[in-house]
mmCIF file of C-alpha atoms in Angstrom:
data_model
loop_
_atom_site.group_PDB
_atom_site.id
_atom_site.type_symbol
_atom_site.label_atom_id
_atom_site.label_comp_id
_atom_site.label_asym_id
_atom_site.label_seq_id
_atom_site.Cartn_x
_atom_site.Cartn_y
_atom_site.Cartn_z
ATOM 1 C CA MET A 228 98.368 62.623 122.704
ATOM 2 C CA LYS A 229 99.126 64.586 119.828
ATOM 3 C CA LYS A 230 98.277 63.102 116.368
ATOM 4 C CA LYS A 231 101.322 62.855 114.176
ATOM 5 C CA VAL A 232 101.439 64.623 110.824
ATOM 6 C CA THR A 233 101.757 62.477 108.294
ATOM 7 C CA THR A 234 100.727 64.573 104.949
ATOM 8 C CA MET A 235 100.789 68.439 103.832
ATOM 9 C CA ARG A 236 97.798 69.531 101.938
ATOM 10 C CA ASP A 237 98.773 71.187 98.602
ATOM 11 C CA SER A 238 97.492 74.215 96.461
ATOM 12 C CA ASN A 239 94.845 71.440 94.871
ATOM 13 C CA GLY A 240 93.466 71.076 98.022
ATOM 14 C CA ASP A 241 95.042 67.268 97.953
ATOM 15 C CA ASP A 242 96.872 65.673 100.743
ATOM 16 C CA VAL A 243 100.335 64.762 99.910
ATOM 17 C CA PRO A 244 102.156 62.025 102.098
ATOM 18 C CA LEU A 245 105.426 63.979 103.792
ATOM 19 C CA LYS A 246 107.882 61.586 101.984
ATOM 20 C CA TYR A 247 106.724 63.295 98.573
ATOM 21 C CA VAL A 248 107.234 66.699 100.057
ATOM 22 C CA SER A 249 110.642 68.049 99.173
ATOM 23 C CA LYS A 250 113.008 69.611 102.224
ATOM 24 C CA TYR A 251 112.794 73.026 100.652
ATOM 25 C CA ASP A 252 108.835 73.138 100.479
ATOM 26 C CA LYS A 253 108.686 72.010 103.824
ATOM 27 C CA ALA A 254 111.104 74.772 104.944
ATOM 28 C CA LYS A 255 109.195 77.363 103.059
ATOM 29 C CA ASP A 256 105.576 76.036 104.640
ATOM 30 C CA ARG A 257 107.100 76.422 107.825
ATOM 31 C CA ALA A 258 108.723 79.713 107.155
ATOM 32 C CA VAL A 259 105.284 81.495 105.962
ATOM 33 C CA ARG A 260 103.049 80.143 108.461
ATOM 34 C CA LYS A 261 105.359 81.302 111.233
ATOM 35 C CA ILE A 262 105.738 84.901 109.400
ATOM 36 C CA LEU A 263 101.987 85.043 109.405
ATOM 37 C CA GLY A 264 101.558 84.019 113.036
ATOM 38 C CA ARG A 265 104.084 87.026 113.920
ATOM 39 C CA PHE A 266 101.917 89.441 111.555
ATOM 40 C CA LEU A 267 98.461 88.403 113.181
ATOM 41 C CA ARG A 268 99.751 89.066 116.446
ATOM 42 C CA ALA A 269 101.376 92.358 115.500
ATOM 43 C CA ARG A 270 97.791 93.472 113.659
ATOM 44 C CA GLN A 271 95.840 92.197 117.137
ATOM 45 C CA MET A 272 98.031 94.174 119.257
ATOM 46 C CA LEU A 273 97.720 97.429 116.892
ATOM 47 C CA GLU A 274 94.044 96.969 116.755
ATOM 48 C CA GLY A 275 94.024 97.363 120.580
ATOM 49 C CA VAL A 276 96.456 100.234 120.462
ATOM 50 C CA VAL A 277 93.823 102.090 118.316
ATOM 51 C CA ALA A 278 90.903 101.134 120.203
ATOM 52 C CA GLU A 279 92.622 101.791 123.673
ATOM 53 C CA THR A 280 93.598 105.424 122.315
ATOM 54 C CA ILE A 281 90.079 106.270 120.571
ATOM 55 C CA ALA A 282 88.746 105.481 123.931
ATOM 56 C CA GLU A 283 90.893 107.853 125.643
ATOM 57 C CA LEU A 284 90.672 110.734 123.366
ATOM 58 C CA GLU A 285 86.550 110.071 123.045
ATOM 59 C CA ALA A 286 86.389 110.560 126.828
ATOM 60 C CA LEU A 287 88.691 113.769 126.437
ATOM 61 C CA ALA A 288 86.518 114.989 123.689
ATOM 62 C CA ASP A 289 83.460 114.222 125.654
ATOM 63 C CA THR A 290 84.551 116.579 128.432
ATOM 64 C CA LYS A 291 85.339 119.664 125.615
ATOM 65 C CA GLU A 292 82.468 119.197 123.771
ATOM 66 C CA ARG A 293 80.622 120.226 127.416
ATOM 67 C CA LEU A 294 82.574 123.178 126.988
ATOM 68 C CA GLY A 295 81.222 123.811 123.382
ATOM 69 C CA ALA A 296 83.917 122.516 121.254
ATOM 70 C CA LYS A 297 83.514 120.948 118.112
ATOM 71 C CA GLY A 298 85.097 119.236 114.938
ATOM 72 C CA ASN A 299 88.198 117.295 115.002
ATOM 73 C CA PHE A 300 89.898 116.646 118.398
ATOM 74 C CA SER A 301 93.655 116.785 119.590
ATOM 75 C CA ALA A 302 95.155 117.307 122.858
ATOM 76 C CA ARG A 303 98.728 117.815 123.845
ATOM 77 C CA SER A 304 101.125 116.879 126.895
ATOM 78 C CA PHE A 305 101.572 119.706 129.754
ATOM 79 C CA ASP A 306 105.146 120.051 128.348
ATOM 80 C CA GLY A 307 103.589 121.101 124.814
ATOM 81 C CA LEU A 308 106.131 118.117 123.235
ATOM 82 C CA ILE A 309 103.470 115.348 122.467
ATOM 83 C CA GLN A 310 100.240 115.766 120.515
ATOM 84 C CA VAL A 311 97.280 113.132 120.004
ATOM 85 C CA SER A 312 94.837 113.830 117.277
ATOM 86 C CA ILE A 313 91.653 112.391 115.394
ATOM 87 C CA ARG A 314 91.395 113.731 112.259
ATOM 88 C CA GLN A 315 88.197 113.413 110.011
ATOM 89 C CA GLN A 316 88.700 113.402 106.475
ATOM 90 C CA TYR A 317 85.883 114.924 104.195
ATOM 91 C CA ASN A 318 85.305 114.114 100.504
ATOM 92 C CA ILE A 319 83.527 116.177 97.912
ATOM 93 C CA PHE A 320 80.740 114.595 96.064
ATOM 94 C CA LEU A 321 78.858 116.367 93.554
ATOM 95 C CA ASP A 322 75.468 115.697 92.169
ATOM 96 C CA GLU A 323 74.331 115.308 88.472
ATOM 97 C CA ARG A 324 74.488 119.435 88.183
ATOM 98 C CA VAL A 325 78.422 119.001 87.936
ATOM 99 C CA VAL A 326 78.131 118.224 84.493
ATOM 100 C CA LYS A 327 76.287 121.423 83.646
ATOM 101 C CA ALA A 328 79.056 123.498 85.480
ATOM 102 C CA ARG A 329 81.623 121.725 83.885
ATOM 103 C CA GLU A 330 79.951 122.310 80.335
ATOM 104 C CA LEU A 331 79.711 126.021 81.403
ATOM 105 C CA MET A 332 83.267 126.375 82.338
ATOM 106 C CA LEU A 333 84.644 124.715 79.549
ATOM 107 C CA GLY A 334 82.686 126.335 76.802
ATOM 108 C CA TYR A 335 83.564 129.729 78.470
ATOM 109 C CA VAL A 336 87.643 128.776 78.131
ATOM 110 C CA GLU A 337 87.235 127.461 74.696
ATOM 111 C CA LYS A 338 85.521 130.638 73.498
ATOM 112 C CA VAL A 339 88.403 132.670 74.930
ATOM 113 C CA LEU A 340 90.537 130.295 73.317
ATOM 114 C CA ALA A 341 89.098 130.531 69.807
ATOM 115 C CA LYS A 342 89.001 134.600 70.113
ATOM 116 C CA VAL A 343 92.242 135.393 71.732
ATOM 117 C CA GLY A 344 94.044 131.943 72.269
ATOM 118 C CA GLY A 345 97.537 132.265 74.502
ATOM 119 C CA ASN A 346 99.077 130.312 77.469
ATOM 120 C CA ASP A 347 96.744 131.555 79.716
ATOM 121 C CA ALA A 348 93.475 130.367 78.426
ATOM 122 C CA GLN A 349 95.124 126.950 77.784
ATOM 123 C CA ALA A 350 96.367 126.712 81.300
ATOM 124 C CA LEU A 351 92.858 127.818 82.525
ATOM 125 C CA ARG A 352 91.428 124.670 80.370
ATOM 126 C CA LEU A 353 93.994 122.287 81.828
ATOM 127 C CA ILE A 354 92.818 123.581 85.645
ATOM 128 C CA VAL A 355 89.422 123.085 84.953
ATOM 129 C CA ALA A 356 89.655 119.572 83.170
ATOM 130 C CA GLU A 357 91.821 118.376 86.089
ATOM 131 C CA ALA A 358 89.356 119.649 88.409
ATOM 132 C CA PHE A 359 86.678 117.520 87.083
ATOM 133 C CA LYS A 360 88.545 114.319 87.337
ATOM 134 C CA ALA A 361 87.489 112.125 90.051
ATOM 135 C CA ASN A 362 89.678 109.340 91.866
ATOM 136 C CA ALA A 363 89.146 105.960 91.869
ATOM 137 C CA GLN A 364 86.581 106.548 94.816
ATOM 138 C CA GLY A 365 84.307 108.599 92.312
ATOM 139 C CA PHE A 366 85.367 111.861 94.409
ATOM 140 C CA LEU A 367 86.724 115.155 93.112
ATOM 141 C CA SER A 368 89.619 116.788 94.633
ATOM 142 C CA THR A 369 88.791 119.268 97.369
ATOM 143 C CA GLY A 370 91.472 121.487 96.636
ATOM 144 C CA LYS A 371 90.937 121.747 92.938
ATOM 145 C CA ILE A 372 87.003 122.416 93.246
ATOM 146 C CA MET A 373 87.575 125.050 95.893
ATOM 147 C CA SER A 374 90.141 126.748 93.694
ATOM 148 C CA LEU A 375 87.686 126.984 90.984
ATOM 149 C CA LEU A 376 85.099 128.471 93.097
ATOM 150 C CA LYS A 377 87.939 131.126 94.192
ATOM 151 C CA MET A 378 88.293 132.191 90.669
ATOM 152 C CA GLU A 379 86.762 135.600 89.778
ATOM 153 C CA ILE A 380 86.099 135.807 86.205
ATOM 154 C CA ASP A 381 83.683 138.724 84.649
ATOM 155 C CA ASN A 382 81.723 136.174 82.746
ATOM 156 C CA ALA A 383 78.019 135.155 82.968
ATOM 157 C CA ASP A 384 78.602 131.757 82.158
ATOM 158 C CA TRP A 385 81.301 131.295 84.526
ATOM 159 C CA ARG A 386 79.535 132.786 87.373
ATOM 160 C CA GLU A 387 76.650 130.890 86.789
ATOM 161 C CA ALA A 388 78.893 127.433 86.380
ATOM 162 C CA LYS A 389 80.042 128.524 89.912
ATOM 163 C CA ARG A 390 76.662 128.891 91.456
ATOM 164 C CA ILE A 391 75.728 125.661 90.056
ATOM 165 C CA LEU A 392 78.695 123.863 91.300
ATOM 166 C CA GLN A 393 78.551 125.357 94.852
ATOM 167 C CA ASP A 394 74.849 124.171 95.043
ATOM 168 C CA SER A 395 75.693 120.624 93.960
ATOM 169 C CA ILE A 396 78.193 120.185 96.446
ATOM 170 C CA ARG A 397 77.657 117.293 99.043
ATOM 171 C CA PRO A 398 80.147 117.025 101.593
ATOM 172 C CA GLN A 399 80.637 113.131 102.976
ATOM 173 C CA LYS A 400 82.786 111.772 105.896
ATOM 174 C CA GLY A 401 85.710 109.989 104.630
ATOM 175 C CA LYS A 402 88.684 108.024 106.771
ATOM 176 C CA ARG A 403 89.334 109.118 110.205
ATOM 177 C CA TYR A 404 93.069 109.096 111.137
ATOM 178 C CA LEU A 405 94.568 108.384 114.608
ATOM 179 C CA VAL A 406 97.924 110.659 114.500
ATOM 180 C CA CYS A 407 100.640 110.484 117.488
ATOM 181 C CA GLU A 408 103.351 112.920 117.162
ATOM 182 C CA ARG A 409 106.190 114.201 119.351
ATOM 183 C CA ARG A 410 108.750 116.850 119.258
ATOM 184 C CA ALA A 411 112.183 117.654 120.757
ATOM 185 C CA SER A 412 111.212 121.137 122.164
ATOM 186 C CA THR A 413 108.165 123.719 121.734
ATOM 187 C CA GLN A 414 110.127 125.481 118.767
ATOM 188 C CA ALA A 415 110.493 122.224 116.844
ATOM 189 C CA GLU A 416 107.786 121.067 114.316
ATOM 190 C CA PHE A 417 105.992 117.860 115.545
ATOM 191 C CA ARG A 418 106.788 114.853 113.819
ATOM 192 C CA PRO A 419 104.456 111.533 113.712
ATOM 193 C CA VAL A 420 105.355 108.450 115.238
ATOM 194 C CA ARG A 421 104.632 106.143 112.076
ATOM 195 C CA LEU A 422 102.930 102.815 112.518
ATOM 196 C CA ASP A 423 103.824 101.885 109.223
ATOM 197 C CA ILE A 424 105.496 98.476 108.080
ATOM 198 C CA ALA A 425 107.379 100.135 105.266
ATOM 199 C CA ASP A 426 108.932 102.479 107.766
ATOM 200 C CA CYS A 427 110.160 100.119 109.705
ATOM 201 C CA TRP A 428 112.737 98.199 107.705
ATOM 202 C CA PRO A 429 115.803 97.666 109.655
ATOM 203 C CA GLU A 430 119.340 98.328 108.714
ATOM 204 C CA GLU A 431 121.672 95.234 108.079
ATOM 205 C CA ALA A 432 123.227 95.224 111.665
ATOM 206 C CA GLU A 433 119.678 95.772 113.521
ATOM 207 C CA ARG A 434 118.350 92.748 111.032
ATOM 208 C CA SER A 435 120.993 90.400 111.839
ATOM 209 C CA SER A 436 120.616 91.074 115.249
ATOM 210 C CA ALA A 437 116.831 90.538 115.504
ATOM 211 C CA ILE A 438 117.250 87.317 113.154
ATOM 212 C CA LYS A 439 119.713 86.048 115.628
ATOM 213 C CA SER A 440 117.691 87.047 118.557
ATOM 214 C CA GLU A 441 114.500 85.056 117.057
ATOM 215 C CA ASN A 442 116.204 81.783 116.374
ATOM 216 C CA GLY A 443 117.772 81.924 119.832
ATOM 217 C CA GLU A 444 114.166 82.188 121.341
ATOM 218 C CA LYS A 445 112.796 78.427 122.682
ATOM 219 C CA GLY A 446 109.323 77.231 121.612
ATOM 220 C CA GLY A 447 107.749 79.320 118.997
ATOM 221 C CA ASP A 448 105.040 78.123 116.255
ATOM 222 C CA GLU A 449 103.894 75.092 115.706
ATOM 223 C CA ASP A 450 105.889 73.530 112.625
ATOM 224 C CA ALA A 451 103.732 71.597 109.766
ATOM 225 C CA GLY A 452 105.278 68.388 108.686
#
């Protein structure tokens, strides 16, 4: 026989008799527990989708590897309208030599500014300074560092800085991304199928219909109190 619930535990860890819990607090507790259950089920389903998809793509990739292909992997439907990819992100990590490279590059720019000034030198100083700013994870922008390495400047310090910078680069694997895309025709651009909760906000009519449908369902999650 199911034990009758006579108390609800509050945020202090105390068990409060139901008669002292307001109607609103009971309704709020039921609602958030129901929502949590829904989110957990959706999360579990999504994890299953990702695991199954990766397994299928890796099986295809293994076949392709035997043909000599390397790197990121993608597969398209025979009609060319669906594409699924595993994309590997790489981050640039630079060792302690990056400090010397930064000093040489900024030193060159400061000398130019001291001699002739000008907007071009100011812009270059900004580009160099921004390139050496690390993100929250401690990595530098791959694109910005590569831009510096592509700059051909006839100056010994700049060339030395580029050499040091190139030697100090340590690429590290970052996140892997699973992408499923589709398009209306082979002349159209691929558009990803976004599994993003922020992209799933319903229109008012859809939201009302969903609420009515859910309220009409029998059973549901167990309520507290």
